PDB file of C-alpha atoms in Angstrom:
ATOM      1  CA  UNK A   1       0.123   0.061  -0.021  1.00  0.00           C
ATOM      2  CA  UNK A   2       2.835   2.316   0.968  1.00  0.00           C
ATOM      3  CA  UNK A   3       4.707   1.522  -2.108  1.00  0.00           C
ATOM      4  CA  UNK A   4       1.427   2.328  -4.395  1.00  0.00           C
ATOM      5  CA  UNK A   5       1.307   5.614  -2.675  1.00  0.00           C
ATOM      6  CA  UNK A   6       4.752   6.441  -3.129  1.00  0.00           C
ATOM      7  CA  UNK A   7       4.339   5.972  -6.925  1.00  0.00           C
ATOM      8  CA  UNK A   8       1.067   7.993  -6.967  1.00  0.00           C
ATOM      9  CA  UNK A   9       2.794  10.864  -5.317  1.00  0.00           C
ATOM     10  CA  UNK A  10       5.812  10.566  -7.340  1.00  0.00           C
ATOM     11  CA  UNK A  11       3.435  10.804 -10.546  1.00  0.00           C
ATOM     12  CA  UNK A  12       1.819  13.906  -9.091  1.00  0.00           C
ATOM     13  CA  UNK A  13       4.930  15.633  -8.240  1.00  0.00           C
ATOM     14  CA  UNK A  14       5.870  14.872 -11.975  1.00  0.00           C
ATOM     15  CA  UNK A  15       3.105  16.862 -13.128  1.00  0.00           C
ATOM     16  CA  UNK A  16       4.163  19.900 -11.052  1.00  0.00           C
ATOM     17  CA  UNK A  17       6.942  22.419 -11.472  1.00  0.00           C
ATOM     18  CA  UNK A  18       7.702  26.114 -11.328  1.00  0.00           C
ATOM     19  CA  UNK A  19       7.534  28.840 -13.924  1.00  0.00           C
ATOM     20  CA  UNK A  20       9.852  31.780 -14.511  1.00  0.00           C
ATOM     21  CA  UNK A  21       9.491  34.770 -16.807  1.00  0.00           C
ATOM     22  CA  UNK A  22      11.506  37.810 -16.300  1.00  0.00           C
ATOM     23  CA  UNK A  23       9.762  41.339 -16.876  1.00  0.00           C
ATOM     24  CA  UNK A  24      11.899  41.928 -20.024  1.00  0.00           C
ATOM     25  CA  UNK A  25      10.362  38.316 -21.643  1.00  0.00           C
ATOM     26  CA  UNK A  26       7.370  37.071 -23.517  1.00  0.00           C
ATOM     27  CA  UNK A  27       7.622  33.441 -22.524  1.00  0.00           C
ATOM     28  CA  UNK A  28       5.546  30.739 -24.120  1.00  0.00           C
ATOM     29  CA  UNK A  29       4.857  27.522 -22.391  1.00  0.00           C
ATOM     30  CA  UNK A  30       4.189  24.112 -23.847  1.00  0.00           C
ATOM     31  CA  UNK A  31       3.642  20.631 -22.288  1.00  0.00           C
ATOM     32  CA  UNK A  32       6.489  18.081 -22.367  1.00  0.00           C
ATOM     33  CA  UNK A  33       6.488  16.234 -19.033  1.00  0.00           C
ATOM     34  CA  UNK A  34       6.339  12.372 -18.596  1.00  0.00           C
ATOM     35  CA  UNK A  35       2.784  12.374 -18.115  1.00  0.00           C
ATOM     36  CA  UNK A  36       1.211  14.653 -20.572  1.00  0.00           C
ATOM     37  CA  UNK A  37       1.322  15.546 -24.495  1.00  0.00           C
ATOM     38  CA  UNK A  38       3.397  18.057 -25.878  1.00  0.00           C
ATOM     39  CA  UNK A  39       0.588  20.786 -26.295  1.00  0.00           C
ATOM     40  CA  UNK A  40       0.481  24.596 -26.016  1.00  0.00           C
ATOM     41  CA  UNK A  41      -0.347  25.674 -22.667  1.00  0.00           C
ATOM     42  CA  UNK A  42      -0.185  29.513 -22.696  1.00  0.00           C
ATOM     43  CA  UNK A  43       1.788  32.677 -22.034  1.00  0.00           C
ATOM     44  CA  UNK A  44       3.298  32.741 -18.860  1.00  0.00           C
ATOM     45  CA  UNK A  45       2.696  36.348 -17.324  1.00  0.00           C
ATOM     46  CA  UNK A  46       6.100  38.831 -17.501  1.00  0.00           C
ATOM     47  CA  UNK A  47       7.758  38.929 -14.137  1.00  0.00           C
ATOM     48  CA  UNK A  48       6.427  35.596 -12.794  1.00  0.00           C
ATOM     49  CA  UNK A  49       9.132  34.074 -10.640  1.00  0.00           C
ATOM     50  CA  UNK A  50       9.262  30.643  -9.276  1.00  0.00           C
ATOM     51  CA  UNK A  51       5.498  30.316  -9.223  1.00  0.00           C
ATOM     52  CA  UNK A  52       4.650  26.585  -8.177  1.00  0.00           C
ATOM     53  CA  UNK A  53       2.018  25.368 -10.790  1.00  0.00           C
ATOM     54  CA  UNK A  54       0.323  22.010 -10.530  1.00  0.00           C
ATOM     55  CA  UNK A  55       0.237  20.768 -14.308  1.00  0.00           C
ATOM     56  CA  UNK A  56       3.357  22.286 -15.133  1.00  0.00           C
ATOM     57  CA  UNK A  57       5.571  18.978 -15.606  1.00  0.00           C
ATOM     58  CA  UNK A  58       9.041  18.979 -14.912  1.00  0.00           C
ATOM     59  CA  UNK A  59       9.758  18.499 -18.847  1.00  0.00           C
ATOM     60  CA  UNK A  60       7.692  21.380 -19.941  1.00  0.00           C
ATOM     61  CA  UNK A  61       9.491  23.703 -22.496  1.00  0.00           C
ATOM     62  CA  UNK A  62       9.607  27.463 -21.713  1.00  0.00           C
ATOM     63  CA  UNK A  63      10.575  29.525 -25.001  1.00  0.00           C
ATOM     64  CA  UNK A  64      11.683  33.239 -23.975  1.00  0.00           C
ATOM     65  CA  UNK A  65      11.660  36.073 -26.552  1.00  0.00           C
ATOM     66  CA  UNK A  66      12.355  39.599 -25.936  1.00  0.00           C
ATOM     67  CA  UNK A  67       9.565  42.042 -24.735  1.00  0.00           C
ATOM     68  CA  UNK A  68      11.464  45.063 -24.917  1.00  0.00           C
ATOM     69  CA  UNK A  69      12.542  47.239 -28.070  1.00  0.00           C
ATOM     70  CA  UNK A  70      15.077  45.554 -30.429  1.00  0.00           C
ATOM     71  CA  UNK A  71      17.106  47.060 -33.046  1.00  0.00           C
ATOM     72  CA  UNK A  72      18.885  45.770 -36.521  1.00  0.00           C
ATOM     73  CA  UNK A  73      21.221  48.121 -37.471  1.00  0.00           C
ATOM     74  CA  UNK A  74      23.419  48.421 -41.004  1.00  0.00           C
ATOM     75  CA  UNK A  75      26.246  50.949 -40.432  1.00  0.00           C
ATOM     76  CA  UNK A  76      30.128  51.326 -40.021  1.00  0.00           C
ATOM     77  CA  UNK A  77      29.630  52.333 -36.190  1.00  0.00           C
ATOM     78  CA  UNK A  78      30.254  50.091 -33.329  1.00  0.00           C
ATOM     79  CA  UNK A  79      27.792  47.622 -32.388  1.00  0.00           C
ATOM     80  CA  UNK A  80      26.101  47.776 -36.063  1.00  0.00           C
ATOM     81  CA  UNK A  81      24.571  44.285 -37.047  1.00  0.00           C
ATOM     82  CA  UNK A  82      26.231  44.381 -40.221  1.00  0.00           C
ATOM     83  CA  UNK A  83      28.017  46.936 -42.653  1.00  0.00           C
ATOM     84  CA  UNK A  84      26.219  49.388 -44.711  1.00  0.00           C
ATOM     85  CA  UNK A  85      24.275  48.239 -47.885  1.00  0.00           C
ATOM     86  CA  UNK A  86      26.053  48.992 -51.309  1.00  0.00           C
ATOM     87  CA  UNK A  87      23.560  50.039 -53.872  1.00  0.00           C
ATOM     88  CA  UNK A  88      23.831  51.132 -57.495  1.00  0.00           C
ATOM     89  CA  UNK A  89      22.343  54.351 -58.792  1.00  0.00           C
ATOM     90  CA  UNK A  90      20.676  55.303 -62.079  1.00  0.00           C
ATOM     91  CA  UNK A  91      23.837  56.336 -63.476  1.00  0.00           C
ATOM     92  CA  UNK A  92      25.829  53.447 -62.509  1.00  0.00           C
ATOM     93  CA  UNK A  93      27.671  54.879 -59.193  1.00  0.00           C
ATOM     94  CA  UNK A  94      28.058  52.615 -56.155  1.00  0.00           C
ATOM     95  CA  UNK A  95      26.901  54.209 -53.033  1.00  0.00           C
ATOM     96  CA  UNK A  96      26.516  52.880 -49.706  1.00  0.00           C
ATOM     97  CA  UNK A  97      23.409  53.395 -47.305  1.00  0.00           C
ATOM     98  CA  UNK A  98      23.097  53.007 -43.339  1.00  0.00           C
ATOM     99  CA  UNK A  99      20.140  52.233 -41.765  1.00  0.00           C
ATOM    100  CA  UNK A 100      18.301  51.511 -38.387  1.00  0.00           C
ATOM    101  CA  UNK A 101      15.369  49.578 -37.814  1.00  0.00           C
ATOM    102  CA  UNK A 102      13.490  49.553 -34.303  1.00  0.00           C
ATOM    103  CA  UNK A 103      10.981  47.345 -33.361  1.00  0.00           C
ATOM    104  CA  UNK A 104       9.365  44.817 -30.937  1.00  0.00           C
ATOM    105  CA  UNK A 105       7.772  41.562 -31.077  1.00  0.00           C
ATOM    106  CA  UNK A 106       3.675  41.432 -31.145  1.00  0.00           C
ATOM    107  CA  UNK A 107       3.054  40.769 -27.676  1.00  0.00           C
ATOM    108  CA  UNK A 108      -0.461  39.601 -28.274  1.00  0.00           C
ATOM    109  CA  UNK A 109      -0.683  35.889 -27.408  1.00  0.00           C
ATOM    110  CA  UNK A 110      -2.386  34.460 -30.481  1.00  0.00           C
ATOM    111  CA  UNK A 111       0.216  36.097 -32.588  1.00  0.00           C
ATOM    112  CA  UNK A 112       3.233  35.168 -30.636  1.00  0.00           C
ATOM    113  CA  UNK A 113       2.336  31.716 -30.545  1.00  0.00           C
ATOM    114  CA  UNK A 114       2.152  31.807 -34.404  1.00  0.00           C
ATOM    115  CA  UNK A 115       5.588  33.810 -34.824  1.00  0.00           C
ATOM    116  CA  UNK A 116       7.012  30.881 -32.611  1.00  0.00           C
ATOM    117  CA  UNK A 117       5.218  27.918 -34.405  1.00  0.00           C
ATOM    118  CA  UNK A 118       6.056  29.451 -37.859  1.00  0.00           C
ATOM    119  CA  UNK A 119       9.530  30.950 -37.463  1.00  0.00           C
ATOM    120  CA  UNK A 120      10.687  30.746 -34.005  1.00  0.00           C
ATOM    121  CA  UNK A 121      10.980  26.757 -33.905  1.00  0.00           C
ATOM    122  CA  UNK A 122      12.672  26.923 -37.429  1.00  0.00           C
ATOM    123  CA  UNK A 123      15.549  29.443 -36.705  1.00  0.00           C
ATOM    124  CA  UNK A 124      15.169  28.620 -32.707  1.00  0.00           C
ATOM    125  CA  UNK A 125      14.959  32.387 -32.521  1.00  0.00           C
ATOM    126  CA  UNK A 126      14.530  32.310 -28.514  1.00  0.00           C
ATOM    127  CA  UNK A 127      18.307  31.558 -28.404  1.00  0.00           C
ATOM    128  CA  UNK A 128      20.788  34.577 -29.067  1.00  0.00           C
ATOM    129  CA  UNK A 129      22.197  33.103 -32.082  1.00  0.00           C
ATOM    130  CA  UNK A 130      18.603  32.077 -33.527  1.00  0.00           C
ATOM    131  CA  UNK A 131      17.449  35.443 -33.046  1.00  0.00           C
ATOM    132  CA  UNK A 132      20.473  36.874 -35.077  1.00  0.00           C
ATOM    133  CA  UNK A 133      19.807  34.487 -37.802  1.00  0.00           C
ATOM    134  CA  UNK A 134      16.049  35.268 -37.930  1.00  0.00           C
ATOM    135  CA  UNK A 135      16.877  38.826 -38.282  1.00  0.00           C
ATOM    136  CA  UNK A 136      19.493  38.199 -41.122  1.00  0.00           C
ATOM    137  CA  UNK A 137      16.783  35.940 -42.985  1.00  0.00           C
ATOM    138  CA  UNK A 138      13.400  38.091 -42.297  1.00  0.00           C
ATOM    139  CA  UNK A 139      14.874  41.820 -41.886  1.00  0.00           C
ATOM    140  CA  UNK A 140      18.216  42.026 -43.610  1.00  0.00           C
ATOM    141  CA  UNK A 141      17.595  40.273 -46.810  1.00  0.00           C
ATOM    142  CA  UNK A 142      14.414  42.083 -47.792  1.00  0.00           C
ATOM    143  CA  UNK A 143      15.611  45.514 -47.006  1.00  0.00           C
ATOM    144  CA  UNK A 144      18.747  45.104 -49.007  1.00  0.00           C
ATOM    145  CA  UNK A 145      16.813  44.064 -51.765  1.00  0.00           C
ATOM    146  CA  UNK A 146      14.503  47.369 -51.473  1.00  0.00           C
ATOM    147  CA  UNK A 147      17.402  49.259 -51.072  1.00  0.00           C
ATOM    148  CA  UNK A 148      19.127  48.010 -54.377  1.00  0.00           C
ATOM    149  CA  UNK A 149      15.841  47.992 -56.266  1.00  0.00           C
ATOM    150  CA  UNK A 150      14.845  51.811 -55.309  1.00  0.00           C
ATOM    151  CA  UNK A 151      18.363  53.021 -55.561  1.00  0.00           C
ATOM    152  CA  UNK A 152      18.019  52.433 -59.369  1.00  0.00           C
ATOM    153  CA  UNK A 153      15.521  55.143 -59.511  1.00  0.00           C
ATOM    154  CA  UNK A 154      18.248  57.827 -58.448  1.00  0.00           C
ATOM    155  CA  UNK A 155      21.269  59.354 -59.370  1.00  0.00           C
ATOM    156  CA  UNK A 156      24.325  59.596 -57.277  1.00  0.00           C
ATOM    157  CA  UNK A 157      24.481  63.142 -57.875  1.00  0.00           C
ATOM    158  CA  UNK A 158      20.648  63.612 -56.433  1.00  0.00           C
ATOM    159  CA  UNK A 159      21.135  61.801 -53.356  1.00  0.00           C
ATOM    160  CA  UNK A 160      24.825  63.408 -52.344  1.00  0.00           C
ATOM    161  CA  UNK A 161      23.251  66.946 -52.976  1.00  0.00           C
ATOM    162  CA  UNK A 162      19.422  67.200 -53.157  1.00  0.00           C
ATOM    163  CA  UNK A 163      17.826  67.091 -49.831  1.00  0.00           C
ATOM    164  CA  UNK A 164      14.102  66.585 -51.087  1.00  0.00           C
ATOM    165  CA  UNK A 165      15.462  63.771 -53.330  1.00  0.00           C
ATOM    166  CA  UNK A 166      17.072  61.978 -49.948  1.00  0.00           C
ATOM    167  CA  UNK A 167      13.995  62.760 -48.020  1.00  0.00           C
ATOM    168  CA  UNK A 168      11.784  60.857 -50.839  1.00  0.00           C
ATOM    169  CA  UNK A 169      14.485  57.954 -51.350  1.00  0.00           C
ATOM    170  CA  UNK A 170      14.251  57.146 -47.355  1.00  0.00           C
ATOM    171  CA  UNK A 171      10.421  57.619 -47.046  1.00  0.00           C
ATOM    172  CA  UNK A 172       9.997  55.208 -50.135  1.00  0.00           C
ATOM    173  CA  UNK A 173      12.654  52.626 -48.569  1.00  0.00           C
ATOM    174  CA  UNK A 174      10.645  53.093 -45.224  1.00  0.00           C
ATOM    175  CA  UNK A 175       7.456  52.178 -46.647  1.00  0.00           C
ATOM    176  CA  UNK A 176       8.504  49.337 -48.924  1.00  0.00           C
ATOM    177  CA  UNK A 177      10.720  47.713 -46.533  1.00  0.00           C
ATOM    178  CA  UNK A 178       8.427  47.338 -43.660  1.00  0.00           C
ATOM    179  CA  UNK A 179       5.545  46.222 -46.144  1.00  0.00           C
ATOM    180  CA  UNK A 180       8.134  43.766 -47.381  1.00  0.00           C
ATOM    181  CA  UNK A 181       9.162  42.362 -43.791  1.00  0.00           C
ATOM    182  CA  UNK A 182       5.667  41.706 -43.109  1.00  0.00           C
ATOM    183  CA  UNK A 183       4.765  40.113 -46.491  1.00  0.00           C
ATOM    184  CA  UNK A 184       8.114  37.406 -45.820  1.00  0.00           C
ATOM    185  CA  UNK A 185       7.435  36.757 -42.490  1.00  0.00           C
ATOM    186  CA  UNK A 186       3.720  36.112 -43.085  1.00  0.00           C
ATOM    187  CA  UNK A 187       1.754  38.089 -40.638  1.00  0.00           C
ATOM    188  CA  UNK A 188       2.217  41.280 -38.367  1.00  0.00           C
ATOM    189  CA  UNK A 189       4.604  39.923 -36.054  1.00  0.00           C
ATOM    190  CA  UNK A 190       6.670  42.772 -35.221  1.00  0.00           C
ATOM    191  CA  UNK A 191       5.179  46.434 -34.231  1.00  0.00           C
ATOM    192  CA  UNK A 192       6.768  49.618 -33.619  1.00  0.00           C
ATOM    193  CA  UNK A 193       9.417  50.214 -30.639  1.00  0.00           C
ATOM    194  CA  UNK A 194       6.516  51.909 -28.446  1.00  0.00           C
ATOM    195  CA  UNK A 195       4.516  50.035 -25.948  1.00  0.00           C
ATOM    196  CA  UNK A 196       1.149  51.568 -27.276  1.00  0.00           C
ATOM    197  CA  UNK A 197      -0.754  49.303 -29.284  1.00  0.00           C
ATOM    198  CA  UNK A 198       1.091  47.682 -32.477  1.00  0.00           C
ATOM    199  CA  UNK A 199       2.309  50.609 -34.540  1.00  0.00           C
ATOM    200  CA  UNK A 200       4.618  50.651 -37.502  1.00  0.00           C
ATOM    201  CA  UNK A 201       8.239  49.484 -37.290  1.00  0.00           C
ATOM    202  CA  UNK A 202      10.476  52.291 -37.240  1.00  0.00           C
ATOM    203  CA  UNK A 203      12.932  52.715 -40.095  1.00  0.00           C
ATOM    204  CA  UNK A 204      15.653  55.221 -40.404  1.00  0.00           C
ATOM    205  CA  UNK A 205      17.807  55.519 -43.534  1.00  0.00           C
ATOM    206  CA  UNK A 206      21.119  57.521 -43.399  1.00  0.00           C
ATOM    207  CA  UNK A 207      22.563  59.542 -46.089  1.00  0.00           C
ATOM    208  CA  UNK A 208      23.953  57.828 -49.253  1.00  0.00           C
ATOM    209  CA  UNK A 209      27.416  57.814 -49.410  1.00  0.00           C
ATOM    210  CA  UNK A 210      29.924  57.249 -52.553  1.00  0.00           C
ATOM    211  CA  UNK A 211      31.919  54.122 -52.008  1.00  0.00           C
ATOM    212  CA  UNK A 212      34.808  55.407 -54.358  1.00  0.00           C
ATOM    213  CA  UNK A 213      35.600  58.839 -52.956  1.00  0.00           C
ATOM    214  CA  UNK A 214      37.926  59.253 -55.567  1.00  0.00           C
ATOM    215  CA  UNK A 215      34.915  60.436 -57.755  1.00  0.00           C
ATOM    216  CA  UNK A 216      34.569  63.521 -55.322  1.00  0.00           C
ATOM    217  CA  UNK A 217      38.103  64.299 -55.639  1.00  0.00           C
ATOM    218  CA  UNK A 218      38.067  64.256 -59.276  1.00  0.00           C
ATOM    219  CA  UNK A 219      34.707  66.282 -59.482  1.00  0.00           C
ATOM    220  CA  UNK A 220      36.358  68.740 -57.217  1.00  0.00           C
ATOM    221  CA  UNK A 221      39.694  68.745 -59.746  1.00  0.00           C
ATOM    222  CA  UNK A 222      37.367  69.580 -62.647  1.00  0.00           C
ATOM    223  CA  UNK A 223      35.505  72.326 -60.674  1.00  0.00           C
ATOM    224  CA  UNK A 224      38.833  73.905 -59.648  1.00  0.00           C
ATOM    225  CA  UNK A 225      39.986  73.459 -63.166  1.00  0.00           C
ATOM    226  CA  UNK A 226      36.913  75.195 -64.571  1.00  0.00           C
ATOM    227  CA  UNK A 227      37.251  78.102 -62.295  1.00  0.00           C
ATOM    228  CA  UNK A 228      40.910  78.672 -62.960  1.00  0.00           C
ATOM    229  CA  UNK A 229      40.092  78.506 -66.620  1.00  0.00           C
ATOM    230  CA  UNK A 230      37.503  80.942 -66.407  1.00  0.00           C
ATOM    231  CA  UNK A 231      40.128  83.428 -64.473  1.00  0.00           C
ATOM    232  CA  UNK A 232      42.696  83.198 -67.115  1.00  0.00           C
TER     233      UNK A 232
END
């Protein structure tokens, strides 16, 4: 009798466990104990610490995603995630473009679950390395394609010296890139950086710069030669 009771107690404890989720995390919980199916069990409230829960098996899987603002930055500064993107302009000149993307995961439980099951599991996006790989696949590649395509509509001279053209270039990239990201990922999995609702991703584009700075030097040489000839 005591042996049977011990077995029952052991099985009951196997179906219990503790839950943790930092205030900076969105934590999804899936079953995985020895007494249960591997099914979705819900979103663990941020800030939960060592909460003892019956039905949280010792084999449950917790997938923690960032709840706070994230970024993806292209540039030459320290901390950038990748180098500037090189584009070719309408007049065949190579230029480099910095950009910065600011966003956060959509915290709505149903959307977050779909993100995890559609993308997170494939990329192991709850890990540091998997998160970066996910951003390279679903952010970096679409943005690069859009920059390359839009760059062909402008000349290098306009992008360097015409402020209205630069603003139009940046606005076009921002609109098309964020739309393309949502299309590629298959849903509104990403929101703007603020906590108020799920606004648009924040996208900032830097001033395009020439890859070959010798072009500027050559232009300056021709300008000086022209001025000198006019004086003579």
